[in-house]
Short mmCIF file of C-alpha atoms in Angstrom, two decimals:
data_model
loop_
_atom_site.label_atom_id
_atom_site.label_comp_id
_atom_site.label_asym_id
_atom_site.label_seq_id
_atom_site.Cartn_x
_atom_site.Cartn_y
_atom_site.Cartn_z
CA GLY A 763 -5.75 258.69 227.19
CA ASP A 764 -5.85 259.07 223.45
CA SER A 765 -3.96 256.42 221.53
CA VAL A 766 -3.54 254.74 218.18
CA THR A 767 -2.93 251.03 217.73
CA GLN A 768 -1.82 249.66 214.41
CA MET A 769 -0.77 246.22 213.37
CA GLU A 770 2.83 245.39 213.95
CA GLY A 771 5.02 244.65 211.03
CA PRO A 772 6.98 244.01 209.16
CA VAL A 773 4.58 243.14 206.39
CA THR A 774 6.08 241.52 203.33
CA LEU A 775 4.01 241.20 200.17
CA SER A 776 4.58 240.27 196.58
CA GLU A 777 3.97 242.90 193.94
CA GLU A 778 0.29 243.26 192.99
CA ALA A 779 -0.87 241.70 196.27
CA PHE A 780 -3.68 243.23 198.32
CA LEU A 781 -2.64 245.28 201.32
CA THR A 782 -4.44 245.90 204.59
CA ILE A 783 -2.87 247.63 207.56
CA ASN A 784 -5.19 247.76 210.53
CA CYS A 785 -5.51 250.84 212.71
CA THR A 786 -7.77 251.49 215.65
CA TYR A 787 -7.90 254.52 217.91
CA THR A 788 -9.18 255.74 221.23
CA ALA A 789 -10.04 259.39 221.55
CA THR A 790 -12.42 261.75 223.21
CA GLY A 791 -14.73 263.51 220.84
CA TYR A 792 -14.45 263.13 217.10
CA PRO A 793 -10.86 263.15 215.94
CA SER A 794 -9.52 263.57 212.47
CA LEU A 795 -7.65 260.53 211.22
CA PHE A 796 -4.55 260.32 209.07
CA TRP A 797 -2.18 257.94 207.38
CA TYR A 798 1.38 259.10 206.91
CA VAL A 799 4.09 257.38 204.90
CA GLN A 800 7.82 257.49 205.54
CA TYR A 801 10.13 256.37 202.77
CA PRO A 802 13.64 255.24 203.73
CA GLY A 803 15.74 258.08 205.08
CA GLU A 804 13.01 260.66 204.70
CA GLY A 805 10.51 262.53 206.81
CA LEU A 806 6.79 261.89 206.92
CA GLN A 807 4.39 262.65 204.12
CA LEU A 808 0.66 262.83 204.49
CA LEU A 809 -0.85 259.98 202.50
CA LEU A 810 -4.53 260.51 203.18
CA LYS A 811 -6.93 261.73 205.80
CA ALA A 812 -10.56 261.71 206.90
CA THR A 813 -12.17 264.24 209.15
CA LYS A 814 -15.54 262.73 210.00
CA ALA A 815 -17.31 259.43 210.30
CA ASP A 816 -17.82 257.49 207.06
CA ASP A 817 -15.41 259.72 205.17
CA LYS A 818 -13.07 257.86 202.87
CA GLY A 819 -9.59 259.21 202.31
CA SER A 820 -7.78 258.13 199.19
CA ASN A 821 -4.51 258.82 197.44
CA LYS A 822 -2.14 256.92 195.12
CA GLY A 823 -4.42 253.90 195.13
CA PHE A 824 -4.57 253.75 198.93
CA GLU A 825 -7.87 254.08 200.75
CA ALA A 826 -9.05 254.24 204.33
CA THR A 827 -12.55 254.73 205.70
CA TYR A 828 -13.30 256.42 209.01
CA ARG A 829 -15.41 253.90 210.92
CA LYS A 830 -16.76 255.44 214.08
CA GLU A 831 -18.62 252.34 215.18
CA THR A 832 -15.45 250.27 215.23
CA THR A 833 -13.09 253.20 215.91
CA SER A 834 -10.99 252.07 212.98
CA PHE A 835 -9.22 253.55 209.97
CA HIS A 836 -7.70 250.59 208.15
CA LEU A 837 -5.43 251.31 205.21
CA GLU A 838 -5.97 249.31 202.03
CA LYS A 839 -4.53 249.08 198.55
CA GLY A 840 -5.67 246.68 195.90
CA SER A 841 -2.34 246.11 194.18
CA VAL A 842 0.91 247.12 195.83
CA GLN A 843 4.09 248.02 194.00
CA VAL A 844 7.73 247.79 195.01
CA SER A 845 7.75 251.58 195.28
CA ASP A 846 5.17 251.34 198.09
CA SER A 847 7.80 249.87 200.39
CA ALA A 848 7.91 252.25 203.35
CA VAL A 849 6.77 252.67 206.92
CA TYR A 850 3.13 253.65 207.36
CA PHE A 851 1.88 255.55 210.40
CA CYS A 852 -1.70 255.90 211.48
CA ALA A 853 -2.44 259.06 213.48
CA HIS A 854 -5.29 260.99 214.97
CA LEU A 855 -5.86 264.57 215.95
CA SER A 856 -8.29 265.93 218.51
CA GLY A 857 -8.67 269.64 219.04
CA ASN A 858 -5.39 271.47 219.44
CA THR A 859 -3.42 268.56 220.84
CA PRO A 860 -0.42 267.27 218.87
CA LEU A 861 -0.87 264.39 216.50
CA VAL A 862 -0.96 261.02 218.19
CA PHE A 863 0.89 258.39 216.15
CA GLY A 864 0.75 254.66 216.06
CA LYS A 865 4.02 252.75 216.19
CA GLY A 866 4.28 252.38 212.45
CA THR A 867 4.09 249.38 210.16
CA ARG A 868 6.95 248.58 207.85
CA LEU A 869 5.85 247.33 204.46
CA SER A 870 8.23 245.55 202.10
CA VAL A 871 7.02 244.71 198.62
CA ILE A 872 9.07 242.26 196.63
CA ALA A 873 9.04 241.87 192.87
CA GLY B 28 1.08 273.01 199.09
CA ALA B 29 2.86 273.81 202.29
CA VAL B 30 6.54 272.94 202.59
CA VAL B 31 8.80 272.79 205.60
CA SER B 32 12.49 272.92 204.84
CA GLN B 33 14.61 271.14 207.40
CA HIS B 34 18.39 271.10 207.40
CA PRO B 35 20.85 269.71 207.64
CA SER B 36 19.51 266.39 206.40
CA TRP B 37 22.35 264.62 208.12
CA VAL B 38 25.16 265.61 210.42
CA ILE B 39 28.03 263.87 212.16
CA CYS B 40 29.52 265.55 215.19
CA LYS B 41 31.98 264.78 217.94
CA SER B 42 30.90 264.06 221.49
CA GLY B 43 30.63 267.21 223.53
CA THR B 44 29.85 269.54 220.67
CA SER B 45 26.51 271.17 219.91
CA VAL B 46 24.44 270.80 216.79
CA LYS B 47 21.71 273.08 215.50
CA ILE B 48 18.85 271.87 213.33
CA GLU B 49 16.68 274.37 211.51
CA CYS B 50 13.15 274.14 210.22
CA ARG B 51 11.68 276.82 208.01
CA SER B 52 8.11 277.03 206.82
CA LEU B 53 7.98 278.16 203.22
CA ASP B 54 4.99 280.18 202.02
CA PHE B 55 3.11 279.91 205.29
CA GLN B 56 3.39 280.96 208.89
CA ALA B 57 4.00 278.23 211.41
CA THR B 58 2.24 279.30 214.57
CA THR B 59 3.20 276.05 216.24
CA MET B 60 6.21 273.82 215.70
CA PHE B 61 6.57 270.28 216.98
CA TRP B 62 9.88 268.47 217.34
CA TYR B 63 10.00 264.68 217.22
CA ARG B 64 12.68 262.12 217.71
CA GLN B 65 12.60 258.78 216.01
CA PHE B 66 14.67 255.79 217.05
CA PRO B 67 15.47 253.10 214.49
CA LYS B 68 12.39 251.15 213.48
CA GLN B 69 10.25 252.94 216.03
CA SER B 70 7.54 255.53 216.00
CA LEU B 71 7.92 259.25 216.50
CA MET B 72 8.35 260.49 220.01
CA LEU B 73 7.15 264.04 220.58
CA MET B 74 9.90 265.98 222.31
CA ALA B 75 8.45 269.46 222.56
CA THR B 76 5.89 271.91 221.26
CA SER B 77 6.71 275.53 220.64
CA ASN B 78 4.52 278.48 219.80
CA GLU B 79 6.04 281.50 218.14
CA GLY B 80 7.45 283.90 220.68
CA SER B 81 6.87 281.59 223.63
CA LYS B 82 8.98 279.12 225.52
CA ALA B 83 8.72 275.57 224.33
CA THR B 84 6.70 273.00 226.25
CA TYR B 85 8.71 269.84 226.72
CA GLU B 86 7.33 266.35 227.08
CA GLN B 87 8.05 264.40 230.21
CA GLY B 88 11.53 262.97 230.24
CA VAL B 89 12.98 265.37 227.67
CA GLU B 90 15.81 267.50 229.03
CA LYS B 91 15.08 271.10 228.19
CA ASP B 92 18.66 272.18 228.88
CA LYS B 93 19.96 269.61 226.46
CA PHE B 94 17.48 270.15 223.66
CA LEU B 95 17.14 273.89 223.23
CA ILE B 96 14.25 275.00 221.08
CA ASN B 97 13.86 278.47 219.67
CA HIS B 98 10.83 279.67 217.75
CA ALA B 99 11.56 283.34 217.40
CA SER B 100 9.68 283.90 214.18
CA LEU B 101 6.65 282.48 212.41
CA THR B 102 8.81 280.87 209.76
CA LEU B 103 11.80 279.53 211.68
CA SER B 104 12.30 277.15 214.55
CA THR B 105 15.58 275.64 215.67
CA LEU B 106 16.52 272.66 217.81
CA THR B 107 19.99 272.71 219.33
CA VAL B 108 21.36 269.51 220.79
CA THR B 109 23.89 270.72 223.35
CA SER B 110 26.90 268.73 224.47
CA ALA B 111 25.86 265.86 222.26
CA HIS B 112 26.65 262.28 223.20
CA PRO B 113 26.38 259.05 221.21
CA GLU B 114 23.02 258.26 222.84
CA ASP B 115 21.64 261.42 221.24
CA SER B 116 22.19 259.89 217.82
CA SER B 117 18.78 259.68 216.24
CA PHE B 118 16.50 260.96 213.51
CA TYR B 119 14.93 264.31 214.38
CA ILE B 120 11.85 265.58 212.57
CA CYS B 121 10.03 268.87 212.86
CA SER B 122 6.39 269.49 212.05
CA ALA B 123 4.80 272.87 211.53
CA ARG B 124 1.17 273.75 212.01
CA GLY B 125 -0.30 276.92 210.59
CA GLY B 126 -1.66 278.67 207.55
CA GLY B 127 -4.62 276.30 207.40
CA TYR B 128 -2.40 273.50 206.13
CA GLY B 129 -2.65 271.24 209.12
CA TYR B 130 0.59 269.50 209.94
CA THR B 131 3.51 269.69 207.55
CA PHE B 132 6.63 267.68 208.27
CA GLY B 133 10.23 268.46 207.53
CA SER B 134 12.34 265.84 205.79
CA GLY B 135 14.23 264.97 208.95
CA THR B 136 17.81 265.22 210.21
CA ARG B 137 19.90 262.18 210.95
CA LEU B 138 22.30 263.00 213.75
CA THR B 139 25.26 260.76 214.45
CA VAL B 140 27.45 261.57 217.42
CA VAL B 141 30.86 259.91 217.44
#
């Protein structure tokens, strides 16, 4: 069935380091892809999304490109900040089915 | 943009009592509401899907008599945890779909049963 696999954390980085969080998916058809962020004690917020192959979603310095050939949607940021510490969820959506989430990757950025 | 107001944000209750969590879509109509449960340091587990005016569809393993979901209007859905026990302690999050906004999440409710 449909699924999302993302790298397990926790990921600990120093401020201004480069971030990559890998995400791959399996789905029938052509899903839309999302990254959500969850700050401590809060719900989920949409970080960015891409709806078709080769689309690049971007927001707050984060980017992810929809790669159909590798079924991937890796999240990247060139220079992380302490305020980026959170849990990041990759997700995909096909048709009218509910969002399918990955297990989440906890990112801790230290000053 | 779309906003879903979820409350309470946290609640502590005694074993055996019931707790109601509300999610309201502000400025848009939520034709479908999803309820998730999140265990510490884990992903979101979909509990049920409800369409306005219809009975909720529960995921396998979720007790429908324990987690009562009502979606009587296009702007309000409620989750009632009945006869709560400590193992029901968790973070519950709703997500509304509708109004062309895709999925909008509430801010979550942390339930602690003592």
